[in-house]
Short mmCIF file of C-alpha atoms and ligand atoms in Angstrom, two decimals:
data_model
loop_
_atom_site.label_atom_id
_atom_site.label_comp_id
_atom_site.label_asym_id
_atom_site.label_seq_id
_atom_site.Cartn_x
_atom_site.Cartn_y
_atom_site.Cartn_z
CA MET A 1 -21.96 6.17 17.55
CA ASN A 2 -25.31 4.51 18.16
CA LEU A 3 -26.96 2.69 15.26
CA GLU A 4 -30.51 1.38 15.28
CA ILE A 5 -32.76 -0.32 12.75
CA SER A 6 -36.54 -0.15 12.80
CA GLN A 7 -39.68 -0.44 10.69
CA LEU A 8 -40.40 2.91 9.03
CA SER A 9 -42.64 3.97 6.16
CA LEU A 10 -42.41 7.29 4.35
CA THR A 11 -45.42 8.46 6.38
CA GLY A 12 -43.44 7.55 9.52
CA ALA A 13 -40.36 9.33 8.18
CA CYS A 14 -42.40 12.53 7.89
CA LYS A 15 -42.86 12.43 11.67
CA ALA A 16 -39.27 11.49 12.56
CA LYS A 17 -37.51 14.27 14.45
CA SER A 18 -33.78 14.43 13.93
CA ASP A 19 -31.07 16.86 12.79
CA GLY A 20 -31.13 15.40 9.30
CA LEU A 21 -33.34 13.09 7.27
CA ILE A 22 -32.13 11.08 4.28
CA ILE A 23 -34.54 9.30 1.97
CA LEU A 24 -33.02 6.71 -0.34
CA VAL A 25 -35.06 6.74 -3.53
CA PRO A 26 -34.79 3.70 -5.80
CA GLU A 27 -36.10 3.32 -9.33
CA GLY A 28 -39.85 2.75 -9.30
CA ALA A 29 -40.24 3.67 -5.61
CA LYS A 30 -43.64 2.82 -4.15
CA LEU A 31 -45.04 6.15 -3.04
CA GLY A 32 -48.07 7.22 -0.97
CA GLN A 33 -49.82 10.51 -0.33
CA ASP A 34 -47.57 11.84 2.48
CA ALA A 35 -45.47 14.99 2.09
CA LEU A 36 -42.25 13.12 1.28
CA SER A 37 -43.91 10.91 -1.32
CA LEU A 38 -45.38 13.98 -3.00
CA LEU A 39 -41.99 15.69 -3.03
CA ILE A 40 -40.34 12.60 -4.55
CA LYS A 41 -43.06 12.33 -7.22
CA GLN A 42 -42.66 15.97 -8.15
CA ALA A 43 -38.86 15.98 -8.10
CA THR A 44 -38.55 12.83 -10.20
CA SER A 45 -41.13 14.00 -12.75
CA THR A 46 -39.18 17.25 -13.25
CA HIS A 47 -35.87 15.28 -13.28
CA ASP A 48 -34.58 17.47 -10.46
CA LEU A 49 -34.07 14.16 -8.66
CA GLN A 50 -32.62 11.22 -10.52
CA THR A 51 -32.80 7.72 -9.11
CA LYS A 52 -29.25 7.06 -10.31
CA ALA A 53 -27.30 5.89 -7.24
CA GLY A 54 -25.65 8.85 -5.52
CA HIS A 55 -27.68 11.70 -7.01
CA VAL A 56 -28.55 14.14 -4.19
CA LEU A 57 -31.33 16.71 -3.96
CA ALA A 58 -31.59 18.79 -0.79
CA ALA A 59 -34.85 20.12 0.65
CA TYR A 60 -35.47 22.42 3.60
CA ARG A 61 -38.41 23.02 5.94
CA LEU A 62 -40.86 20.93 3.97
CA LYS A 63 -44.45 21.29 5.13
CA GLY A 64 -45.62 18.10 6.81
CA VAL A 65 -42.09 16.88 7.65
CA ALA A 66 -40.75 17.26 11.20
CA THR A 67 -37.04 17.27 10.32
CA THR A 68 -35.89 20.49 8.68
CA LYS A 69 -32.88 19.28 6.67
CA ILE A 70 -33.83 16.64 4.13
CA TRP A 71 -31.83 14.90 1.41
CA LEU A 72 -33.39 12.79 -1.29
CA VAL A 73 -30.72 10.44 -2.60
CA GLY A 74 -31.01 8.24 -5.69
CA ALA A 75 -30.49 4.58 -4.78
CA GLY A 76 -30.55 2.96 -8.24
CA GLN A 77 -31.89 -0.58 -7.97
CA GLY A 78 -31.43 -0.58 -4.19
CA THR A 79 -28.67 -3.20 -4.39
CA ALA A 80 -25.80 -3.30 -1.91
CA SER A 81 -23.43 -1.45 -4.21
CA HIS A 82 -26.07 1.17 -5.05
CA VAL A 83 -26.85 1.74 -1.36
CA LYS A 84 -23.11 2.11 -0.80
CA SER A 85 -22.78 4.73 -3.57
CA ALA A 86 -25.87 6.58 -2.32
CA MET A 87 -24.60 6.83 1.25
CA ALA A 88 -21.05 7.62 0.13
CA ALA A 89 -22.45 10.58 -1.85
CA VAL A 90 -24.47 12.11 0.98
CA MET A 91 -22.22 11.41 3.98
CA PRO A 92 -19.76 14.25 3.23
CA ILE A 93 -22.71 16.69 3.55
CA VAL A 94 -23.79 15.08 6.83
CA LYS A 95 -20.22 15.34 8.09
CA SER A 96 -19.65 18.94 7.03
CA LEU A 97 -22.93 20.09 8.64
CA GLU A 98 -21.97 18.25 11.83
CA ILE A 99 -25.28 16.40 12.00
CA LYS A 100 -25.50 14.59 15.33
CA ASN A 101 -28.75 12.71 14.97
CA LEU A 102 -29.61 11.22 11.59
CA THR A 103 -32.59 9.28 10.26
CA VAL A 104 -32.29 7.36 7.00
CA ALA A 105 -35.44 5.98 5.44
CA CYS A 106 -35.26 3.13 2.91
CA PRO A 107 -38.76 2.80 1.47
CA PHE A 108 -37.91 -0.47 -0.35
CA GLU A 109 -36.95 -4.04 0.56
CA LEU A 110 -33.32 -4.20 1.61
CA GLU A 111 -31.15 -7.29 1.17
CA VAL A 112 -28.66 -8.44 3.79
CA ALA A 113 -25.61 -7.31 1.80
CA ALA A 114 -27.16 -3.83 1.54
CA ILE A 115 -27.27 -3.64 5.35
CA PHE A 116 -23.50 -4.17 5.46
CA ALA A 117 -23.05 -1.59 2.74
CA PHE A 118 -25.17 0.91 4.64
CA VAL A 119 -23.57 0.52 8.06
CA ASN A 120 -20.08 0.57 6.59
CA ALA A 121 -20.75 3.68 4.48
CA VAL A 122 -22.20 5.57 7.47
CA ALA A 123 -19.27 4.61 9.69
CA ASP A 124 -16.74 5.40 6.97
CA GLY A 125 -18.34 8.73 6.11
CA SER A 126 -18.37 9.93 9.72
CA TYR A 127 -14.99 8.54 10.80
CA ALA A 128 -12.57 11.05 12.28
CA TYR A 129 -8.89 10.30 12.90
CA THR A 130 -7.84 11.63 16.29
CA SER A 131 -4.70 9.85 17.57
CA THR A 132 -1.94 12.33 16.79
CA LEU A 133 -3.81 15.64 16.60
CA SER A 134 -3.26 18.23 19.36
CA LYS A 135 -6.90 19.35 19.08
CA PRO A 136 -8.71 16.28 17.85
CA LYS A 137 -12.25 16.65 16.59
CA PRO A 138 -14.04 13.44 17.42
CA ARG A 139 -16.87 11.94 15.36
CA GLN A 140 -19.84 14.31 15.40
CA LEU A 141 -22.49 11.81 14.36
CA LYS A 142 -23.87 10.24 17.53
CA MET A 143 -27.10 8.54 16.53
CA VAL A 144 -28.26 6.93 13.27
CA GLN A 145 -31.70 5.41 12.80
CA LEU A 146 -32.13 3.24 9.73
CA GLY A 147 -35.78 2.87 8.81
CA VAL A 148 -36.70 -0.04 6.53
CA VAL A 149 -39.99 -1.48 5.29
CA ASN A 150 -38.99 -5.12 5.87
CA CYS A 151 -37.49 -5.07 9.36
CA ASN A 152 -37.30 -8.87 9.83
CA ALA A 153 -35.09 -11.05 12.03
CA ALA A 154 -32.53 -11.66 9.25
CA LEU A 155 -32.03 -7.92 8.70
CA GLN A 156 -31.79 -7.26 12.42
CA LYS A 157 -29.16 -9.98 12.79
CA ALA A 158 -27.24 -8.65 9.80
CA PHE A 159 -27.42 -5.16 11.30
CA LYS A 160 -25.85 -6.39 14.56
CA MET A 161 -23.12 -8.18 12.64
CA ALA A 162 -22.49 -5.13 10.52
CA GLN A 163 -22.13 -3.00 13.67
CA ALA A 164 -19.57 -5.41 15.13
CA THR A 165 -17.82 -5.43 11.76
CA VAL A 166 -17.40 -1.67 11.64
CA MET A 167 -16.00 -1.69 15.18
CA GLY A 168 -13.30 -4.01 13.84
CA VAL A 169 -12.89 -1.95 10.69
CA GLU A 170 -12.28 1.12 12.84
CA VAL A 171 -9.62 -0.63 14.92
CA ALA A 172 -7.88 -1.55 11.66
CA LYS A 173 -8.19 2.00 10.32
CA GLU A 174 -6.93 3.55 13.49
CA TRP A 175 -3.79 1.40 13.65
CA ALA A 176 -3.06 1.64 9.94
CA ASN A 177 -3.47 5.44 10.02
CA ARG A 178 -1.08 5.93 12.93
CA PRO A 179 2.36 7.09 11.82
CA ALA A 180 5.24 4.64 12.03
CA ASN A 181 6.78 6.38 15.07
CA HIS A 182 3.54 5.70 16.95
CA ALA A 183 2.60 2.32 15.47
CA THR A 184 5.90 0.52 16.15
CA PRO A 185 6.19 -3.28 16.28
CA THR A 186 6.24 -2.97 20.07
CA ALA A 187 3.09 -0.82 20.05
CA LEU A 188 1.31 -3.36 17.84
CA GLY A 189 2.21 -6.08 20.33
CA VAL A 190 0.76 -4.07 23.20
CA ALA A 191 -2.39 -3.35 21.15
CA ALA A 192 -2.86 -7.07 20.43
CA GLN A 193 -2.47 -7.89 24.09
CA LYS A 194 -5.09 -5.30 25.06
CA LEU A 195 -7.54 -6.51 22.40
CA THR A 196 -7.30 -10.11 23.47
CA HIS A 197 -7.94 -9.62 27.19
CA GLY A 198 -10.80 -11.93 27.97
CA ALA A 199 -11.93 -15.48 28.57
CA LYS A 200 -11.82 -16.81 25.02
CA PHE A 201 -8.58 -15.12 24.06
CA SER A 202 -4.90 -15.52 24.58
CA CYS A 203 -1.99 -13.54 23.22
CA GLN A 204 1.72 -14.12 23.09
CA VAL A 205 4.19 -11.52 21.88
CA LEU A 206 7.59 -12.91 20.93
CA GLY A 207 10.72 -10.75 20.67
CA PRO A 208 14.05 -11.13 18.79
CA LYS A 209 15.43 -13.87 21.05
CA GLU A 210 12.42 -16.15 20.74
CA VAL A 211 12.17 -15.54 17.00
CA GLU A 212 15.82 -16.49 16.62
CA LYS A 213 15.20 -19.70 18.56
CA LEU A 214 12.36 -20.53 16.17
CA GLY A 215 14.83 -20.17 13.29
CA MET A 216 12.94 -17.43 11.45
CA GLY A 217 16.02 -16.35 9.48
CA SER A 218 14.01 -14.71 6.73
CA PHE A 219 11.91 -12.53 9.06
CA MET A 220 15.02 -11.59 11.07
CA ALA A 221 16.85 -10.53 7.90
CA VAL A 222 14.23 -7.85 7.22
CA ALA A 223 14.34 -6.52 10.79
CA LYS A 224 18.15 -6.31 10.87
CA GLY A 225 18.38 -2.74 9.59
CA SER A 226 16.11 -1.23 12.22
CA ARG A 227 16.62 0.01 15.78
CA GLU A 228 13.04 -0.98 16.56
CA PRO A 229 13.02 -4.56 17.85
CA LEU A 230 10.82 -6.97 15.88
CA ARG A 231 7.72 -8.60 17.33
CA PHE A 232 5.99 -11.84 16.41
CA ILE A 233 2.43 -11.64 17.67
CA VAL A 234 0.34 -14.77 18.23
CA MET A 235 -3.34 -14.17 19.02
CA ARG A 236 -5.79 -16.96 19.71
CA TYR A 237 -9.55 -16.90 19.87
CA GLN A 238 -11.23 -20.10 20.99
CA GLY A 239 -14.99 -20.02 20.47
CA ALA A 240 -15.39 -23.69 19.52
CA ALA A 241 -14.15 -26.98 20.98
CA LYS A 242 -10.37 -27.42 21.14
CA SER A 243 -10.61 -30.23 18.59
CA VAL A 244 -11.98 -27.86 15.91
CA ALA A 245 -9.19 -26.88 13.48
CA PRO A 246 -8.67 -23.10 13.49
CA VAL A 247 -8.62 -20.57 10.70
CA VAL A 248 -5.22 -18.86 10.80
CA LEU A 249 -4.94 -15.22 9.67
CA VAL A 250 -1.43 -13.95 8.93
CA GLY A 251 -1.07 -10.17 8.61
CA LYS A 252 1.97 -8.42 7.09
CA GLY A 253 3.16 -6.05 9.81
CA ILE A 254 5.85 -3.88 8.18
CA THR A 255 5.38 -0.76 10.30
CA PHE A 256 7.44 1.22 7.78
CA ASP A 257 8.82 0.11 4.43
CA THR A 258 11.68 2.29 3.18
CA GLY A 259 12.65 -0.52 0.81
CA GLY A 260 15.82 -1.11 2.85
CA ILE A 261 19.09 -0.95 0.87
CA SER A 262 16.97 -1.23 -2.33
CA ILE A 263 15.57 2.08 -1.12
CA LYS A 264 12.33 3.52 -2.48
CA PRO A 265 12.10 6.96 -4.15
CA ALA A 266 11.01 9.85 -1.87
CA PRO A 267 7.60 10.78 -3.35
CA GLU A 268 4.75 9.21 -1.39
CA MET A 269 7.15 7.22 0.76
CA ASP A 270 5.13 8.37 3.79
CA GLU A 271 2.38 6.02 2.60
CA MET A 272 4.59 3.10 3.53
CA LYS A 273 3.41 3.61 7.12
CA PHE A 274 0.34 1.73 5.81
CA ASP A 275 2.47 -1.32 5.09
CA MET A 276 1.15 -2.92 8.27
CA SER A 277 -2.45 -2.78 7.04
CA GLY A 278 -2.60 -6.59 6.85
CA ALA A 279 -1.61 -6.74 10.52
CA ALA A 280 -4.15 -4.02 11.34
CA SER A 281 -6.88 -6.05 9.63
CA VAL A 282 -6.05 -9.04 11.83
CA LEU A 283 -6.33 -6.81 14.92
CA GLY A 284 -9.66 -5.57 13.55
CA VAL A 285 -11.02 -9.08 13.08
CA PHE A 286 -10.11 -9.92 16.68
CA LYS A 287 -11.95 -6.81 17.88
CA SER A 288 -15.07 -7.96 16.05
CA LEU A 289 -14.66 -11.51 17.38
CA SER A 290 -14.63 -10.12 20.91
CA LEU A 291 -18.03 -8.52 20.24
CA LEU A 292 -19.66 -11.42 18.37
CA THR A 293 -18.07 -14.44 20.16
CA PRO A 294 -18.90 -16.91 17.36
CA ALA A 295 -18.35 -20.68 17.68
CA VAL A 296 -15.11 -20.86 15.69
CA ASN A 297 -11.40 -20.99 16.45
CA VAL A 298 -9.17 -18.33 14.99
CA VAL A 299 -5.43 -17.76 15.27
CA GLY A 300 -3.92 -14.41 14.30
CA LEU A 301 -0.21 -14.20 13.45
CA ILE A 302 1.60 -10.92 12.90
CA PRO A 303 5.28 -10.68 11.97
CA ALA A 304 5.98 -7.01 12.74
CA CYS A 305 9.14 -5.01 12.00
CA GLU A 306 10.51 -2.04 10.08
CA ASN A 307 12.32 -2.33 6.74
CA MET A 308 15.23 0.16 7.02
CA PRO A 309 18.58 0.79 5.34
CA ASP A 310 21.52 0.60 7.76
CA GLY A 311 25.09 -0.63 8.12
CA LEU A 312 23.70 -3.84 9.51
CA ALA A 313 20.83 -4.14 7.05
CA VAL A 314 20.43 -7.14 4.77
CA LYS A 315 22.01 -6.53 1.33
CA PRO A 316 20.95 -7.50 -2.19
CA GLY A 317 22.46 -10.91 -2.90
CA ASP A 318 22.47 -12.03 0.73
CA VAL A 319 21.22 -15.58 1.26
CA VAL A 320 19.21 -16.40 4.39
CA THR A 321 17.68 -19.59 5.75
CA SER A 322 13.96 -19.49 6.43
CA MET A 323 12.22 -21.37 9.25
CA SER A 324 11.15 -23.98 6.68
CA GLY A 325 14.79 -24.75 5.94
CA GLN A 326 14.55 -23.33 2.41
CA THR A 327 17.30 -20.84 1.59
CA ILE A 328 16.36 -17.51 -0.02
CA GLU A 329 18.50 -15.18 -2.13
CA ILE A 330 17.37 -11.64 -1.31
CA LEU A 331 17.88 -9.94 -4.65
CA ASN A 332 15.74 -6.94 -3.72
CA THR A 333 15.39 -5.85 -0.10
CA ASP A 334 12.17 -4.03 -1.02
CA ALA A 335 10.43 -7.37 -1.57
CA GLU A 336 10.40 -7.76 2.23
CA GLY A 337 6.73 -8.62 2.82
CA ARG A 338 7.11 -12.14 1.45
CA LEU A 339 10.22 -12.59 3.60
CA VAL A 340 8.39 -11.94 6.87
CA LEU A 341 5.26 -13.82 5.76
CA CYS A 342 7.03 -17.02 4.71
CA ASP A 343 8.28 -17.68 8.24
CA ALA A 344 4.85 -16.89 9.70
CA LEU A 345 3.31 -19.40 7.24
CA THR A 346 5.75 -22.08 8.41
CA TYR A 347 4.90 -21.24 12.03
CA ALA A 348 1.17 -21.67 11.16
CA GLU A 349 1.71 -25.41 10.50
CA ARG A 350 1.74 -26.14 14.23
CA PHE A 351 -1.95 -25.24 14.53
CA LYS A 352 -3.00 -27.92 11.99
CA PRO A 353 -5.25 -25.26 10.47
CA ALA A 354 -8.45 -25.74 8.51
CA ALA A 355 -7.25 -22.83 6.36
CA VAL A 356 -4.53 -20.18 6.40
CA ILE A 357 -5.17 -16.76 4.90
CA ASP A 358 -2.41 -14.20 4.67
CA ILE A 359 -3.25 -10.55 4.19
CA ALA A 360 -0.59 -8.21 2.85
CA THR A 361 0.08 -4.91 1.12
CA LEU A 362 2.44 -7.00 -0.93
CA THR A 363 2.96 -5.58 -4.41
CA GLY A 364 2.65 -2.37 -6.40
CA ALA A 365 1.86 -4.72 -9.31
CA CYS A 366 -1.45 -5.65 -7.68
CA VAL A 367 -2.38 -1.95 -7.59
CA ILE A 368 -1.74 -1.82 -11.34
CA ALA A 369 -3.75 -5.01 -11.93
CA LEU A 370 -6.87 -4.36 -9.85
CA GLY A 371 -6.71 -0.74 -8.66
CA GLY A 372 -8.52 0.19 -5.48
CA VAL A 373 -11.77 -1.68 -6.07
CA ARG A 374 -10.96 -5.35 -5.53
CA SER A 375 -8.21 -6.98 -3.49
CA GLY A 376 -6.18 -9.69 -5.24
CA LEU A 377 -7.20 -13.18 -4.15
CA PHE A 378 -4.83 -16.09 -4.67
CA ALA A 379 -5.66 -19.57 -3.41
CA SER A 380 -4.38 -23.10 -3.61
CA ASP A 381 -7.87 -24.40 -2.80
CA ASP A 382 -10.98 -23.76 -4.92
CA ASN A 383 -13.45 -24.06 -2.04
CA LEU A 384 -11.51 -21.59 0.04
CA ALA A 385 -11.32 -19.20 -2.93
CA GLN A 386 -15.06 -19.45 -3.49
CA SER A 387 -15.86 -18.87 0.20
CA LEU A 388 -13.60 -15.82 0.38
CA TYR A 389 -15.06 -14.42 -2.83
CA GLU A 390 -18.61 -14.79 -1.49
CA ALA A 391 -17.66 -13.32 1.89
CA GLY A 392 -16.33 -10.29 0.01
CA GLU A 393 -19.54 -9.85 -1.98
CA LEU A 394 -21.67 -10.11 1.16
CA ALA A 395 -19.57 -7.62 3.10
CA GLN A 396 -19.16 -5.36 0.04
CA ASP A 397 -15.43 -5.78 0.57
CA LEU A 398 -14.61 -7.13 -2.87
CA CYS A 399 -11.81 -9.35 -4.14
CA TRP A 400 -10.99 -11.06 -7.43
CA ARG A 401 -9.26 -14.37 -7.98
CA MET A 402 -5.88 -14.34 -9.70
CA PRO A 403 -4.01 -17.29 -11.22
CA LEU A 404 -1.24 -19.40 -9.68
CA ASP A 405 0.13 -21.34 -12.66
CA ASP A 406 3.54 -22.80 -11.91
CA ALA A 407 4.95 -21.04 -14.97
CA TYR A 408 4.69 -17.78 -13.00
CA ALA A 409 7.35 -19.10 -10.60
CA GLU A 410 10.02 -19.46 -13.32
CA GLY A 411 11.61 -16.10 -12.55
CA LEU A 412 12.11 -16.98 -8.89
CA LYS A 413 14.92 -19.42 -9.73
CA SER A 414 18.28 -18.65 -8.13
CA HIS A 415 21.83 -19.89 -8.70
CA PHE A 416 22.76 -19.37 -5.08
CA ALA A 417 19.72 -20.41 -3.04
CA ASP A 418 16.60 -22.58 -3.24
CA VAL A 419 14.57 -19.57 -4.33
CA ALA A 420 15.02 -15.85 -5.07
CA ASN A 421 12.73 -13.28 -3.46
CA VAL A 422 11.91 -11.49 -6.73
CA ALA A 423 11.16 -12.36 -10.34
CA GLY A 424 10.79 -9.85 -13.20
CA ARG A 425 8.36 -6.95 -13.26
CA ALA A 426 5.76 -8.74 -15.38
CA GLY A 427 3.07 -10.47 -13.32
CA GLY A 428 4.68 -9.19 -10.12
CA ALA A 429 1.66 -9.80 -7.89
CA ILE A 430 1.51 -13.41 -9.06
CA SER A 431 5.20 -14.24 -8.69
CA ALA A 432 5.00 -12.83 -5.14
CA ALA A 433 2.11 -15.20 -4.45
CA LYS A 434 4.06 -18.08 -6.01
CA PHE A 435 6.90 -17.33 -3.60
CA LEU A 436 4.51 -17.57 -0.63
CA GLN A 437 2.90 -20.74 -1.95
CA ARG A 438 6.20 -22.61 -1.46
CA PHE A 439 5.74 -22.11 2.28
CA ALA A 440 2.02 -22.97 2.37
CA LYS A 441 1.93 -26.55 1.20
CA ALA A 442 0.73 -28.08 4.49
CA PHE A 443 -2.78 -26.57 4.52
CA PRO A 444 -5.47 -24.98 2.33
CA TRP A 445 -4.05 -21.52 1.75
CA ALA A 446 -5.19 -18.18 0.40
CA HIS A 447 -3.38 -14.87 0.00
CA LEU A 448 -5.06 -11.46 -0.20
CA ASP A 449 -2.93 -8.75 -1.79
CA ILE A 450 -4.45 -5.55 -0.39
CA ALA A 451 -1.84 -3.12 -1.74
CA GLY A 452 -4.54 -1.28 -3.73
CA THR A 453 -7.41 -1.51 -1.27
CA ALA A 454 -5.96 -0.97 2.23
CA TRP A 455 -5.69 2.79 1.95
CA LYS A 456 -6.58 5.76 -0.18
CA SER A 457 -4.08 8.34 -1.41
CA GLY A 458 -4.49 12.01 -2.29
CA ALA A 459 -7.10 14.30 -0.78
CA SER A 460 -8.84 11.47 1.08
CA LYS A 461 -5.61 9.88 2.28
CA GLY A 462 -6.31 7.29 4.94
CA ALA A 463 -6.76 3.64 5.78
CA THR A 464 -9.94 1.89 4.62
CA GLY A 465 -10.01 -0.89 7.22
CA ARG A 466 -10.23 -3.43 4.42
CA PRO A 467 -10.44 -6.41 4.32
CA VAL A 468 -11.84 -6.78 7.86
CA GLY A 469 -15.39 -7.12 6.48
CA LEU A 470 -14.42 -9.88 4.07
CA LEU A 471 -12.36 -11.81 6.65
CA LEU A 472 -15.00 -11.60 9.34
CA GLN A 473 -17.73 -12.84 6.98
CA TYR A 474 -15.49 -15.72 5.99
CA VAL A 475 -14.78 -16.63 9.61
CA LEU A 476 -18.48 -16.45 10.49
CA SER A 477 -19.35 -18.66 7.51
CA GLN A 478 -17.21 -21.34 9.16
CA VAL A 479 -19.48 -21.57 12.23
CA LYS A 480 -20.64 -25.16 12.25
CA ASP A 481 -24.06 -24.81 13.91
CA GLU A 482 -27.55 -24.57 12.45
CA LYS A 483 -27.76 -20.83 13.07
CA LYS A 484 -25.73 -19.91 10.03
CA PRO A 485 -25.01 -16.28 9.33
CA PRO A 486 -26.98 -14.75 6.46
CA THR A 487 -25.90 -15.83 3.02
CA LEU A 488 -25.90 -14.09 -0.33
CA SER A 489 -29.26 -13.96 -2.06
CA THR A 490 -27.68 -14.42 -5.47
CA ARG A 491 -24.73 -16.77 -5.70
CA ARG A 492 -22.25 -16.39 -8.48
CA ARG A 493 -19.64 -19.10 -8.93
CA ILE A 494 -16.19 -18.04 -9.95
CA VAL A 495 -14.41 -21.38 -9.87
N1 BES B 1 4.91 -2.58 0.47
C1 BES B 1 5.35 -2.72 -0.86
C2 BES B 1 4.21 -2.87 -1.85
C3 BES B 1 3.43 -1.63 -2.18
C4 BES B 1 3.95 -0.66 -3.01
C5 BES B 1 2.16 -1.47 -1.70
C6 BES B 1 3.21 0.46 -3.33
C7 BES B 1 1.41 -0.36 -2.04
C8 BES B 1 1.94 0.61 -2.84
C9 BES B 1 6.22 -3.95 -1.00
O1 BES B 1 7.00 -4.26 0.09
C10 BES B 1 7.15 -3.70 -2.13
O2 BES B 1 7.96 -2.83 -2.02
N2 BES B 1 7.02 -4.48 -3.20
C11 BES B 1 7.82 -4.30 -4.36
C12 BES B 1 8.22 -5.65 -4.86
C13 BES B 1 9.26 -5.63 -5.93
C14 BES B 1 10.58 -5.15 -5.38
C15 BES B 1 9.39 -7.00 -6.53
C16 BES B 1 7.00 -3.55 -5.41
O3 BES B 1 5.81 -3.82 -5.54
O4 BES B 1 7.56 -2.68 -6.06
MN1 MN B 2 8.86 -3.23 0.09
ZN1 ZN B 3 6.29 -3.64 1.89
#
């Protein structure tokens, strides 16, 4: 899909020739005397068009307008989230009519965050999964022209970044959507190797023998019940001097989570193929890095395996020794994410990182707490928390900070090991984070629980590619040169 941004007034939009024309109409739109302006004036005065974000009014063969299919879409105050709702409302129509060439006119000043919202909504609304279909129907939308009234350098730069972001988002979606018999740990390793071909990249894929040598007893315990061999994937992107401390991204790569011996109930168990969404987001970020080549250093770590019940599987009550030396009593084999992540966090120490961020579909409790709107953000460092929060706002890939009081770790006490892998049901997302924090003392650390945000269930079942946008914005904000990426126009402090 080709995306372009250009200067375009409503008069210009009247002349644009494409298969479909969308006009985003904000409150108090500045209108002229052209055919589209007159239509908007009329339709708003009769209330047939509301400027509420996402309200759609279709028009056809309007005199004085070159494109035959026209949609007026309310864009509220024209903010990023309103642009997102507006495009999300109209894209299903664009998709169902198989529009190939689309023009979208924004006759109001757009902010940088709205550019991200726009590009992401267009990509999301036209995405088509193809991997395992015998007669795949690829994306129909081939060309999108975004017309704005303030086409300045900052918007153009943001538009380029947003395009690279959605390329990464789509890599993440694609891998997360693939079923577990296609997206095996081995397949993820091969994908990482392919993605990191190039001058600034390197990739190492470790197997069971190497992982055993490293002493990753906790990770190995999870993989024990599966016939699929585990993989530990180490990706490196070096865009800055070697001396610059890297950002390390750790993605949970459970390619299928049955729960193991603490087996999950059957309904919706298929959705546990998405339990490698954290890993997929790391792959996605590396895809975007390959397109943007920013001056930063990034390490991606993916512990990948299946969580299966088996005669050889780890059992409730088993005690294992993690790479850190801490022993863990595995009271529930379904709390496996933290068991693979803790060894990856210990491994991260060797990079002397500036920050470590783990990304995981870790707890059902986080879905209860925050739903599908914001990912759970936990951090041992206030600056890191603030930067991640702001990156999320800018990319319209939202998160919300959660607490890490030590009192939440009480339930993790064990009589038979240094720590248990589960506490009670109450505050489950937080006690999971407290478990991880024990292994993340050597660096500024943050944890994103994406259990509610990584995929959608029901009729629109599928991966969202989150939080690639957030992570990429954070990584780009760490570029230490004068050409800083665009920042938020309104800053809100949360810490
Ligand atoms: N992958 C799941 C978390 C999950 C569940 C994500 C549902 C999205 C939807 C994770 O491995 C898990 O099973 N967590 C348990 C932890 C519990 C045993 C302490 C959970 O949340 O139930
Ligand atoms: Mn589980
Ligand atoms: Zn899991």
